[in-house]
Short mmCIF file of C-alpha atoms in Angstrom, two decimals:
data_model
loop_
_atom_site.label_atom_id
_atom_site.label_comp_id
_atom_site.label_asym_id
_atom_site.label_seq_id
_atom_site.Cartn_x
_atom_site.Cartn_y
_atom_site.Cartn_z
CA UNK A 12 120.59 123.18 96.15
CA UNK A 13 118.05 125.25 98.02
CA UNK A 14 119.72 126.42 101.60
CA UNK A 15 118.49 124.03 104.29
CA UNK A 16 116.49 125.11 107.44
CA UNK A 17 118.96 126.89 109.66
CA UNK A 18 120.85 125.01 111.94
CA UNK A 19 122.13 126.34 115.44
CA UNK A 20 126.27 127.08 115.25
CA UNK A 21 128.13 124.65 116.69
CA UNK A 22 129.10 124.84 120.10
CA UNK A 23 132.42 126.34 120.95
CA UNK A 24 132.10 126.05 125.14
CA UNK A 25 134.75 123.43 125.52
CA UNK A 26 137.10 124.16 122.66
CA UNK A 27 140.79 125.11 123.23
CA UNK A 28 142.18 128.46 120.75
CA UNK A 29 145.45 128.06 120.45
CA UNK A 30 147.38 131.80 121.52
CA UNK A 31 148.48 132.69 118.25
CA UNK A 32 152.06 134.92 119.69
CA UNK A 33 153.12 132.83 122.78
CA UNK A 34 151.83 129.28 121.28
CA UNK A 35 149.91 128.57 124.72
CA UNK A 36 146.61 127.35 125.21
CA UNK A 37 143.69 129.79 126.29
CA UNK A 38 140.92 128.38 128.91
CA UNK A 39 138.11 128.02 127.55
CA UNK A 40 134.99 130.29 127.69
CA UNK A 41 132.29 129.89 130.31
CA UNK A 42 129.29 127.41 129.36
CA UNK A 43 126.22 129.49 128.01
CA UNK A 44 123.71 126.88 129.12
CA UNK A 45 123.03 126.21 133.00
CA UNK A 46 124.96 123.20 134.53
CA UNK A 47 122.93 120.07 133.81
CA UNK A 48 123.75 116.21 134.28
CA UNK A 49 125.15 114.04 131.59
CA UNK A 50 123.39 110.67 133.22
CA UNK A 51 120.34 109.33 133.92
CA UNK A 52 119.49 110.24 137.61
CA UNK A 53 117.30 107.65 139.70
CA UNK A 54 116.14 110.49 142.19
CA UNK A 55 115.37 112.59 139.39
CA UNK A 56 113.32 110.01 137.96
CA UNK A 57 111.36 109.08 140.80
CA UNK A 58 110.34 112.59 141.39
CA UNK A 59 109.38 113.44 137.90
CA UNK A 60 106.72 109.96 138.30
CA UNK A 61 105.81 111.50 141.50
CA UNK A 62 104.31 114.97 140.00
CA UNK A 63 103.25 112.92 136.94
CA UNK A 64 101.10 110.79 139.14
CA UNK A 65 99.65 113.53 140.94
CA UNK A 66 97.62 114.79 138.22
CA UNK A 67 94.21 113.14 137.81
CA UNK A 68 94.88 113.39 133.85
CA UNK A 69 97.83 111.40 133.98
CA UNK A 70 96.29 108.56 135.75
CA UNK A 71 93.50 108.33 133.23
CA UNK A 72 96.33 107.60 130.29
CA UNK A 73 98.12 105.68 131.87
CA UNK A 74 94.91 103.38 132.75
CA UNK A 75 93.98 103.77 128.93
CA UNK A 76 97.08 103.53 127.29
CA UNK A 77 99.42 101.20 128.95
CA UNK A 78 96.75 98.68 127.89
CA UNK A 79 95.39 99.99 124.86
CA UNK A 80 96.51 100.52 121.25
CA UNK A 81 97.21 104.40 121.30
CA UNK A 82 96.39 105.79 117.83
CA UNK A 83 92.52 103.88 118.86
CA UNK A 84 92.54 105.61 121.98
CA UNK A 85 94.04 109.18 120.59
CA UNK A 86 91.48 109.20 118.07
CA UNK A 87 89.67 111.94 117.78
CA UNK A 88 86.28 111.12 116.85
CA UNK A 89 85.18 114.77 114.83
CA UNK A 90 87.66 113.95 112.41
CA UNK A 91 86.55 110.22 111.50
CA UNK A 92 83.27 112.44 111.07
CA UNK A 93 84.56 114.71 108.74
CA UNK A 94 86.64 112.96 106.73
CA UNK A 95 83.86 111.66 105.18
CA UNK A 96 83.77 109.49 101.71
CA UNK A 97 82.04 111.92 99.74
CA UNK A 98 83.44 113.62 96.81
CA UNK A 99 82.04 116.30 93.73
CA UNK A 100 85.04 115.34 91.40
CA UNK A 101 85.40 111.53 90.85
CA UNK A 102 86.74 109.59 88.11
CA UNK A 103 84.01 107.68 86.30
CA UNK A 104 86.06 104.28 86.32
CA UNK A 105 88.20 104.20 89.61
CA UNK A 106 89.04 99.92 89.04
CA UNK A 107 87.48 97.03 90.94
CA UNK A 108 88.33 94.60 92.84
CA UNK A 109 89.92 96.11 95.69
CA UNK A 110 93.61 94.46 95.53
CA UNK A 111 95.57 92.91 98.03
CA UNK A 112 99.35 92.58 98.31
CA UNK A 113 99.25 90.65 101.36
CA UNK A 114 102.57 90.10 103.07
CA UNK A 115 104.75 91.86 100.67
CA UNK A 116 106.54 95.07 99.24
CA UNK A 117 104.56 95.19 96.09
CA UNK A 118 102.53 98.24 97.08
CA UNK A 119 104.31 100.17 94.02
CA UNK A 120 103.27 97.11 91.44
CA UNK A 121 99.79 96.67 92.51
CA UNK A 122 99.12 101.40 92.55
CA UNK A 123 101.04 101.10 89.07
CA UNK A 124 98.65 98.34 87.75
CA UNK A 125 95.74 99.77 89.13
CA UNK A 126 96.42 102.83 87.21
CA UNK A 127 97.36 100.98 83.84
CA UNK A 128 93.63 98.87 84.55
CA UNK A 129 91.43 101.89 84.39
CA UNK A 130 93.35 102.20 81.08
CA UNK A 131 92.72 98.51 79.86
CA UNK A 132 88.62 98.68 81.48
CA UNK A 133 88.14 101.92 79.39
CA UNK A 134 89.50 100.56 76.63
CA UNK A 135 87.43 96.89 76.64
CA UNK A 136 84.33 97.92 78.58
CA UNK A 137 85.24 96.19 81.54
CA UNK A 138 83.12 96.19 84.75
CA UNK A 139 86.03 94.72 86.59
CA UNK A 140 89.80 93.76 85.95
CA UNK A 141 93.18 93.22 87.84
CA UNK A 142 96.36 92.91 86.20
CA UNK A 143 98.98 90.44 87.46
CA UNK A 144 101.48 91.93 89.80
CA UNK A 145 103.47 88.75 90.21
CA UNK A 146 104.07 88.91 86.30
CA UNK A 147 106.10 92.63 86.60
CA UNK A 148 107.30 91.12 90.06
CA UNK A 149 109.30 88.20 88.76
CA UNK A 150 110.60 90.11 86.41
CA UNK A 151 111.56 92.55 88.46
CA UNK A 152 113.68 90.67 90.78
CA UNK A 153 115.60 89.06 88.12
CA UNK A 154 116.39 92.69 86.89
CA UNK A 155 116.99 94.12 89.96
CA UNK A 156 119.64 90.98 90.83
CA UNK A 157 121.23 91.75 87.50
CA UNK A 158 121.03 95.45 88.69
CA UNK A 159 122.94 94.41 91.89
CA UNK A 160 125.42 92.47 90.23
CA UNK A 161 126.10 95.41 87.83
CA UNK A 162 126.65 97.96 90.62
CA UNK A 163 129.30 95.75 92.31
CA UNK A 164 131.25 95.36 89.08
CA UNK A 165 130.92 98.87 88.81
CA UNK A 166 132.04 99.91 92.36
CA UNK A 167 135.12 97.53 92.72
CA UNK A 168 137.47 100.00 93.66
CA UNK A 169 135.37 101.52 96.25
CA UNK A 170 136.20 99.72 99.90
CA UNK A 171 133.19 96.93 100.50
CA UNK A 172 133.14 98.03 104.12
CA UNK A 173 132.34 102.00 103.33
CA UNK A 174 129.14 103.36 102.98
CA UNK A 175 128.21 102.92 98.98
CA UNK A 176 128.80 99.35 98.54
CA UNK A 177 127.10 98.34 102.08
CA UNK A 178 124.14 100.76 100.71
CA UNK A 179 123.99 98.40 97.53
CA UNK A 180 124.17 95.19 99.51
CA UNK A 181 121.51 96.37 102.25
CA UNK A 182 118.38 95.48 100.20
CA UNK A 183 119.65 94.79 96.17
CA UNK A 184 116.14 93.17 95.61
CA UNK A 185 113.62 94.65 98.10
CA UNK A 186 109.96 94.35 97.24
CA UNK A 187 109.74 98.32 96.70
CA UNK A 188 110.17 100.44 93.59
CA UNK A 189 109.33 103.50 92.35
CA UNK A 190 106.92 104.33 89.13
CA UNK A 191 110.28 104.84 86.60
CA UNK A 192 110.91 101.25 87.59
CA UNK A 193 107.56 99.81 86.75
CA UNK A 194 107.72 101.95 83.67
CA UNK A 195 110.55 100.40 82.88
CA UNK A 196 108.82 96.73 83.23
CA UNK A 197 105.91 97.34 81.39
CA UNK A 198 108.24 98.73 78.35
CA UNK A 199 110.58 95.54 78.49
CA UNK A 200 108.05 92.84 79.44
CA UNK A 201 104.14 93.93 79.01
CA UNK A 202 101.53 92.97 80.83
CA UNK A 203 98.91 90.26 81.33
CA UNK A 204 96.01 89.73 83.10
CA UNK A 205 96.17 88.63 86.83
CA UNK A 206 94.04 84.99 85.52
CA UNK A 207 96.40 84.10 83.76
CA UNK A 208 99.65 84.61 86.19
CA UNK A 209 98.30 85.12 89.47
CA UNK A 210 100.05 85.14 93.01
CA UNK A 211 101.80 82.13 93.91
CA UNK A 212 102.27 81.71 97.92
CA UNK A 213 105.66 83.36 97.49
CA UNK A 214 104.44 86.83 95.62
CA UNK A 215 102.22 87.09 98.33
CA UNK A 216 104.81 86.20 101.00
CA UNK A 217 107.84 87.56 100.07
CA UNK A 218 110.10 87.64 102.68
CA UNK A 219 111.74 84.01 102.23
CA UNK A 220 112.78 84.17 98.54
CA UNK A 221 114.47 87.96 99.29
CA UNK A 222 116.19 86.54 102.06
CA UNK A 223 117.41 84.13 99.78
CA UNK A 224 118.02 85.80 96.69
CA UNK A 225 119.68 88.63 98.86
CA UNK A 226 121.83 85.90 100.91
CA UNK A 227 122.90 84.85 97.58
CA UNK A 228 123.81 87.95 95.68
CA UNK A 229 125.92 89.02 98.84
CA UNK A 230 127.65 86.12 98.32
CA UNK A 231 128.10 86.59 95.14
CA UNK A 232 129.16 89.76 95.10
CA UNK A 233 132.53 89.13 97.06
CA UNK A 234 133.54 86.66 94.63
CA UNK A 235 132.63 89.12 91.46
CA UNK A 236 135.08 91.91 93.56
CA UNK A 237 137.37 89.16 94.04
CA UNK A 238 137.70 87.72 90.42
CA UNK A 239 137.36 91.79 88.99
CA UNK A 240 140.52 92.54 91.19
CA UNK A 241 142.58 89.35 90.19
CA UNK A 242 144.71 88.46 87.61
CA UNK A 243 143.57 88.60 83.95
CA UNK A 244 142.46 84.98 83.87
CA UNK A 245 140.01 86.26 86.56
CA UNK A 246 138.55 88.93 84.73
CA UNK A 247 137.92 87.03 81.84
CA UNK A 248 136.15 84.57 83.66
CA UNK A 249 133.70 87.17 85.01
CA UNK A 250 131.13 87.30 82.13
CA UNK A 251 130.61 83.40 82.58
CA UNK A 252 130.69 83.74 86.44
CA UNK A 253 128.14 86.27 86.36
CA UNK A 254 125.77 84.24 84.27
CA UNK A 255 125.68 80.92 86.10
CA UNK A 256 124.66 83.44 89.32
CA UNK A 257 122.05 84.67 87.38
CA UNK A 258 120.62 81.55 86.50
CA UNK A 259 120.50 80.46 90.19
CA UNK A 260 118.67 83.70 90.89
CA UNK A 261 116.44 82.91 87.97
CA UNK A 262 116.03 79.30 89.19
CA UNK A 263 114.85 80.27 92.48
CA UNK A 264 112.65 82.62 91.44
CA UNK A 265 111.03 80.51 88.85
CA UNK A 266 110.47 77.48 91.55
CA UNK A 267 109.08 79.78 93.89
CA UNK A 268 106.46 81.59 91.52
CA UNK A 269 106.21 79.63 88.82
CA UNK A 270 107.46 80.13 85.07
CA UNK A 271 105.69 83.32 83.44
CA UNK A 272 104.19 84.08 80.50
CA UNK A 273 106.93 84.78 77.65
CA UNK A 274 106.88 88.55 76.77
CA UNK A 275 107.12 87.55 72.95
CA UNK A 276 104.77 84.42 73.20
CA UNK A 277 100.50 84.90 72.55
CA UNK A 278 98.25 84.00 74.88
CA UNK A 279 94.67 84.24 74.82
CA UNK A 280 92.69 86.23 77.02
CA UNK A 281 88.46 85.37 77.83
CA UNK A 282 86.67 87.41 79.59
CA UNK A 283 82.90 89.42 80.06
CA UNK A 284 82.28 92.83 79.00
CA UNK A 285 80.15 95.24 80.97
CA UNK A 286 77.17 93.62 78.89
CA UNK A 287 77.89 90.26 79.87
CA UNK A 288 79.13 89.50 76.38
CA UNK A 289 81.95 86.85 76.06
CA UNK A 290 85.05 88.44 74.59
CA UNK A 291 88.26 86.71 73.62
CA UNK A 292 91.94 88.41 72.46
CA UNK A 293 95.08 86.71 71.77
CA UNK A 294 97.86 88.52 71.78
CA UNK A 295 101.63 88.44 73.23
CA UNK A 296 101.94 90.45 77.26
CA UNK A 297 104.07 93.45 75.25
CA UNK A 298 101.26 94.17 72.38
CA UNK A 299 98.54 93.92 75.27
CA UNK A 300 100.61 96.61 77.18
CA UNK A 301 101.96 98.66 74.15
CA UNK A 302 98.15 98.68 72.33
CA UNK A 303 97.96 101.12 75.48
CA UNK A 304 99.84 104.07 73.33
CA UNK A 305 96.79 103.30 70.49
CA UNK A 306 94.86 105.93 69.28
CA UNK A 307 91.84 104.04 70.03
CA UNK A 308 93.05 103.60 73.47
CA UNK A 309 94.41 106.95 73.94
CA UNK A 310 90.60 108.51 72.93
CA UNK A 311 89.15 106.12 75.42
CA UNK A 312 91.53 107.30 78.43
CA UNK A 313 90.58 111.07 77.26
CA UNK A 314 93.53 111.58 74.69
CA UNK A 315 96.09 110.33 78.07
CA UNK A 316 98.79 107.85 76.96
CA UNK A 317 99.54 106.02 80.55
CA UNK A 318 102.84 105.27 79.01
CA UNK A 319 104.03 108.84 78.89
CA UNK A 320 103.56 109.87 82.55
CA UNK A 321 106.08 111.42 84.80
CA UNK A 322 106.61 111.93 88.20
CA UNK A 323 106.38 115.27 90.66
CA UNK A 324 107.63 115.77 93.99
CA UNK A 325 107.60 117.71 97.14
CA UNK A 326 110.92 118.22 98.49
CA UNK A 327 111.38 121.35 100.56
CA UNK A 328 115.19 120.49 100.74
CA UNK A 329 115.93 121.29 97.30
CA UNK A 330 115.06 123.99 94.89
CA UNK A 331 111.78 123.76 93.63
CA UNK A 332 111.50 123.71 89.39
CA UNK A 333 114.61 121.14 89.05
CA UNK A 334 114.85 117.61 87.97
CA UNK A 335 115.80 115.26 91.36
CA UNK A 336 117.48 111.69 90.90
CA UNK A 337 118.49 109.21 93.01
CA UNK A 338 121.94 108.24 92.37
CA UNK A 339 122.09 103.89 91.22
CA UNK A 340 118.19 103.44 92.22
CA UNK A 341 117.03 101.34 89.40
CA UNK A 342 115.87 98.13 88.31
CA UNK A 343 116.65 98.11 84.21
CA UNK A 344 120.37 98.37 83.24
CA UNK A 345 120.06 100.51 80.32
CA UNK A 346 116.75 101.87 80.58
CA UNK A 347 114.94 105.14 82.13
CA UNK A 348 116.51 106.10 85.80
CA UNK A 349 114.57 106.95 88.50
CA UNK A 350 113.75 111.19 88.12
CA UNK A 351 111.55 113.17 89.16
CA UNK A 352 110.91 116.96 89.01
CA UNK A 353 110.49 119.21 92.34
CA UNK A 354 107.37 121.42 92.48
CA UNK A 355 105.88 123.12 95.24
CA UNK A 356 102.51 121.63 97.07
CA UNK A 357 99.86 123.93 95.24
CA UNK A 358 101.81 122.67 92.00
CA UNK A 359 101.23 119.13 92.46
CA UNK A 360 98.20 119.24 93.65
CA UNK A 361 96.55 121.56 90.65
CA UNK A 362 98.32 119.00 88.37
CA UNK A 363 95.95 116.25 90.56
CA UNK A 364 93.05 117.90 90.38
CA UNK A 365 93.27 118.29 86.41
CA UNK A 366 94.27 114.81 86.23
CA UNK A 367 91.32 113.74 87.94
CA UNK A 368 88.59 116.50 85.67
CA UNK A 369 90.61 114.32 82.99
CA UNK A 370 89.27 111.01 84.08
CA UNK A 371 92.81 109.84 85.15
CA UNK A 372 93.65 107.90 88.19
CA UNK A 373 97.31 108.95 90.45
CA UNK A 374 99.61 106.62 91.55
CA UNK A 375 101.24 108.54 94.62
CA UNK A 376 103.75 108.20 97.12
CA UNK A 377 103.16 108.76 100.82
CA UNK A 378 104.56 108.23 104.32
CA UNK A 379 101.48 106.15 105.15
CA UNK A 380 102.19 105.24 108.72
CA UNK A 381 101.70 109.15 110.01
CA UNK A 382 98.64 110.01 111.80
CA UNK A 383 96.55 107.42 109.79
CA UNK A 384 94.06 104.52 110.56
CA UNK A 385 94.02 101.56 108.83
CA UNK A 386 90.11 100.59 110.07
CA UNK A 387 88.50 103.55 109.11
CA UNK A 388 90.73 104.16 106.30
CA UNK A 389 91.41 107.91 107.70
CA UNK A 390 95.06 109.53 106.89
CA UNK A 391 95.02 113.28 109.01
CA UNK A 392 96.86 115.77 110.79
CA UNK A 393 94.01 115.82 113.17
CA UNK A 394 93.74 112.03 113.53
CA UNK A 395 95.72 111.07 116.71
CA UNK A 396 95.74 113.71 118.99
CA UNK A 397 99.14 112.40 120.68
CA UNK A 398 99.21 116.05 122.87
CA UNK A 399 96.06 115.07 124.76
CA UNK A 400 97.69 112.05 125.52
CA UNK A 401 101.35 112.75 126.67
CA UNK A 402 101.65 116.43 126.95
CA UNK A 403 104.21 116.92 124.40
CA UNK A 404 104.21 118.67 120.93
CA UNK A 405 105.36 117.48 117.59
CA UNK A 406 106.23 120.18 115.10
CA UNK A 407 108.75 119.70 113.13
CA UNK A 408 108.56 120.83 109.30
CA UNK A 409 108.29 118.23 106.37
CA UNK A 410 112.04 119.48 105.12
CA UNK A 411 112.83 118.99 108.92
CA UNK A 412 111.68 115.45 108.78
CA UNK A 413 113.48 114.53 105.61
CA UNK A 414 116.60 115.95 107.17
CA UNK A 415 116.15 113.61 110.18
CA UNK A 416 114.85 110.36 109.03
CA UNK A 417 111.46 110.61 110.77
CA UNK A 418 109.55 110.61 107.32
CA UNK A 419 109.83 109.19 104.13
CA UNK A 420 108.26 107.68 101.00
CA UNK A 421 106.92 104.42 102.22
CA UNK A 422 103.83 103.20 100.44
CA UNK A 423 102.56 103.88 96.82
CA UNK A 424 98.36 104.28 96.17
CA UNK A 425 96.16 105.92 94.19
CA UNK A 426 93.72 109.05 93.74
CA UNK A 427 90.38 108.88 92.48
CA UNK A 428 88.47 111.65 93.56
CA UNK A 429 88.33 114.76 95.24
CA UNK A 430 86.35 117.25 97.24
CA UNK A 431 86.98 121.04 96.25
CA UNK A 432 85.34 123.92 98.33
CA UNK A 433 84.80 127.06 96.00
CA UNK A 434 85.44 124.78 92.89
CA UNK A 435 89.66 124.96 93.54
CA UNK A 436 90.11 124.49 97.01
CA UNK A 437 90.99 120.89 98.07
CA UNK A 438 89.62 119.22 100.95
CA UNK A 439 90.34 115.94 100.96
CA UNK A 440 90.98 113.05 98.57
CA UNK A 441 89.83 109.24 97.90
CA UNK A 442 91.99 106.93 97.96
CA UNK A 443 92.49 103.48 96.91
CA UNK A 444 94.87 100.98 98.68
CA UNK A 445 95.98 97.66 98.32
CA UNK A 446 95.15 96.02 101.79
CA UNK A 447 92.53 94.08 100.56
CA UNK A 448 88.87 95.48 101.07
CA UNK A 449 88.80 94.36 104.80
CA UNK A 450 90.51 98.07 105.91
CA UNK A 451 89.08 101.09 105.67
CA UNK A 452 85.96 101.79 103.78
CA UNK A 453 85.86 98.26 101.87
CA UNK A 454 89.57 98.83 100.96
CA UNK A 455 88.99 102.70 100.00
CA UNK A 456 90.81 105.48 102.24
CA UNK A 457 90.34 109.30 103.05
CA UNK A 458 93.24 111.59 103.35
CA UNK A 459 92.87 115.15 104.10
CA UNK A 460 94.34 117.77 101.78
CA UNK A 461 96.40 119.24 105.17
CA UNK A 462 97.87 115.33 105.52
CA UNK A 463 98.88 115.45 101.95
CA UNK A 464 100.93 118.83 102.38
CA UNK A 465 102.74 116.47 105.23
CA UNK A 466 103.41 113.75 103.99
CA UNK A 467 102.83 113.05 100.05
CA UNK A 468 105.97 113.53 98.43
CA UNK A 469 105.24 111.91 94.94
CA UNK A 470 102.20 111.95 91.97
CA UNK A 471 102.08 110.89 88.15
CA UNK A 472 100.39 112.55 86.08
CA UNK A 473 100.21 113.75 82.16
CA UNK A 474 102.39 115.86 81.44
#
């Protein structure tokens, strides 16, 4: 592990040494720091929003901002002018339509798909395509709730009030996911096109069935600790208690999205090619997603099997040039776990800028809700200038934010161009989102390269 940021000792003002030969206590030493007070003081108060009011500065925000959204306000308008949607290297099939994953977690599903699409339109001369996301969503949540029920059979002797087992109840089948998990999917189930298994009300509005599934699996999960602690006739009743709770996850989830396809079973896919010529295919969803690894389709994606990519990330808090997990983050019992390996910024992003001279598309992971837009589709430093505002300053590092919760992975997208100064030097990126094509530039956003030293912490790409 790579040392952390230095922290400040701790304290010792108000700690007692014990007197080593006579056993008595010495006082202790005088406070370094100036007397202050531990409470909140209503004088104090009251004069602080008497000088605040005082300036003419003040006034203005608080006019402006008490009543107004403040990133719209704080927005500084030369940036939205330079972060402009023009780029000089561009992949030549970045995937149409614009997705949407509406009220849900699925932003992981929807970047991965739109990277395997640019695969499948290469491949059959498409002009436009989406894959379904609720297909690799059903199945995920029946994984991940086998997954869950794993962990706590796993983790019996560990007390269900301490930190590990409340961790694995918190969330065991949130929407999100990470790109080893989709992998994982796509390997196990295929894929098929969004016509023929497309959003149900519930894929699109998630939050009901988690609840649900997640009430359930808590539930379930005392009486799997219960019966795995009990007498002998308990624990050999556990494989047949743990299958009729995964059939009631699987029955929920198949009433509330419908039954999909069958991984083994054909279907047949119509559709137009770029030359308006009708095409048909029948096949089963894992040939359609395994004819990916092809030769054919492997020439037409510029010798890149999407199957064999792997991810990079930024973590100042670790050693750079080491492989990172995350320690029972996973969807597939028995398949790939979530890794990753660390690389410095000016690594990742050279690997980014040859995927993209390679005609590949990036899935990536960001902390999307810093200093970003959703209308203009802008994601920069420079964005929200929250200084002019307030009079305050913000500076902590990225490792600095890790450490302290303020930032994190929270949204997956993709990459599909860039602008380089001097033929190397990144300026900013395109990037396309799945918030429908009613946000930013018709559903495309702009992130400057400074924004991505912040906060990007994950890319794909070829290895």
């Amino acid at each position: 592990m790579a040392s952390r940021e230095s922290r400040p000792p701790l304290e010792k003002d108000y700690v007692y040494i014990k007197d080593k030969p006579s056993g008595k206590m010495s006082q202790p030493p005088e406070p370094v720091h100036q007397p202050y007070s531990s409470t909140v003081s209503i004088s104090t108060a009251g004069q602080w929003e008497k000088e605040l009011m005082e300036d003419p500065k003040n006034r203005l925000a608080l006019a402006a901002l008490s009543s107004h959204d403040a990133k719209a306000i704080l927005t500084q308008r030369a940036t939205t002018i330079a972060d402009s949607q023009n780029f000089n290297v561009k992949i030549s099939v970045e995937g149409a339509p614009i997705t949407n994953q509406r009220s849900s977690g699925r932003c992981w599903l929807f970047a991965a798909t739109n990277v395997f699409r640019v695969a499948i339109m290469k491949r059959y001369n498409l002009k436009e395509f989406e894959l379904s996301q609720a297909y690799l969503f059903y199945w995920d949540k029946l994984e991940k709730a086998n997954h869950c029920l794993e962990q706590i059979l796993d983790t019996v002797d560990e007390d269900l009030e301490g930190r590990l087992v409340q961790r694995l109840l918190e969330a065991p089948v949130g929407d999100g996911g990470q790109w080893d998990m989709a992998a994982n999917l796509v390997e196990k189930y295929g894929l098929v096109p969004q016509s023929l298994y497309p959003d149900s009300f519930n894929a699109s509005n998630s939050r009901v069935m988690s609840s649900l599934i997640t009430t359930k699996l808590r539930e379930d999960a005392l009486e799997l600790r219960r019966l795995a602690t009990g007498s002998s006739t308990d624990k050999q009743s556990l494989g047949a208690v743990k299958d009729k709770m995964m059939r009631e996850v699987h029955t929920i989830l198949t009433i509330m999205l419908g039954p999909p396809p069958n991984p083994d079973k054909e279907f047949t896919w119509e559709y137009y090619d770029k030359e308006d010529k009708f095409q048909s295919i029948t096949t089963t969803p894992l040939k359609f997603a395994s004819e990916l690894s092809s030769k054919a389709s492997v020439k037409a994606n510029s010798g890149t099997d999407i199957h064999e990519l792997f991810s990079l990330v930024n973590d100042p808090r670790n050693n750079y040039g080491q492989h990172l997990s995350v320690s029972r983050l996973g969807n597939v019992i028995g398949m790939r776990s979530v890794r990753y390996v660390n690389v410095d910024m000016t690594t990742m992003k050279k690997a980014c800028i040859a995927m993209l001279r390679a005609d590949i598309p990036i899935f990536f992971g960001s902390d999307v809700g810093k200093y970003s837009n959703r209308t203009p589709g802008i994601m920069d430093p420079d964005l929200i200038d929250y200084e002019l505002g307030f009079n305050i300053r913000l500076g902590m590092s990225k490792a600095q934010r890790l450490m302290t919760n303020e930032s994190a992975m929270t949204h997956a997208m993709v990459l599909t161009a860039v602008h380089l100064v001097d033929d190397e030097r990144p300026v900013r990126w395109r990037v396309q989102n799945s918030w429908g094509d009613g946000t930013g530039s018709k559903g495309w956003f702009v992130m400057s390269d400074r924004w991505m030293d912040e906060f990007v912490y994950q890319v794909v790409v070829d290895p």
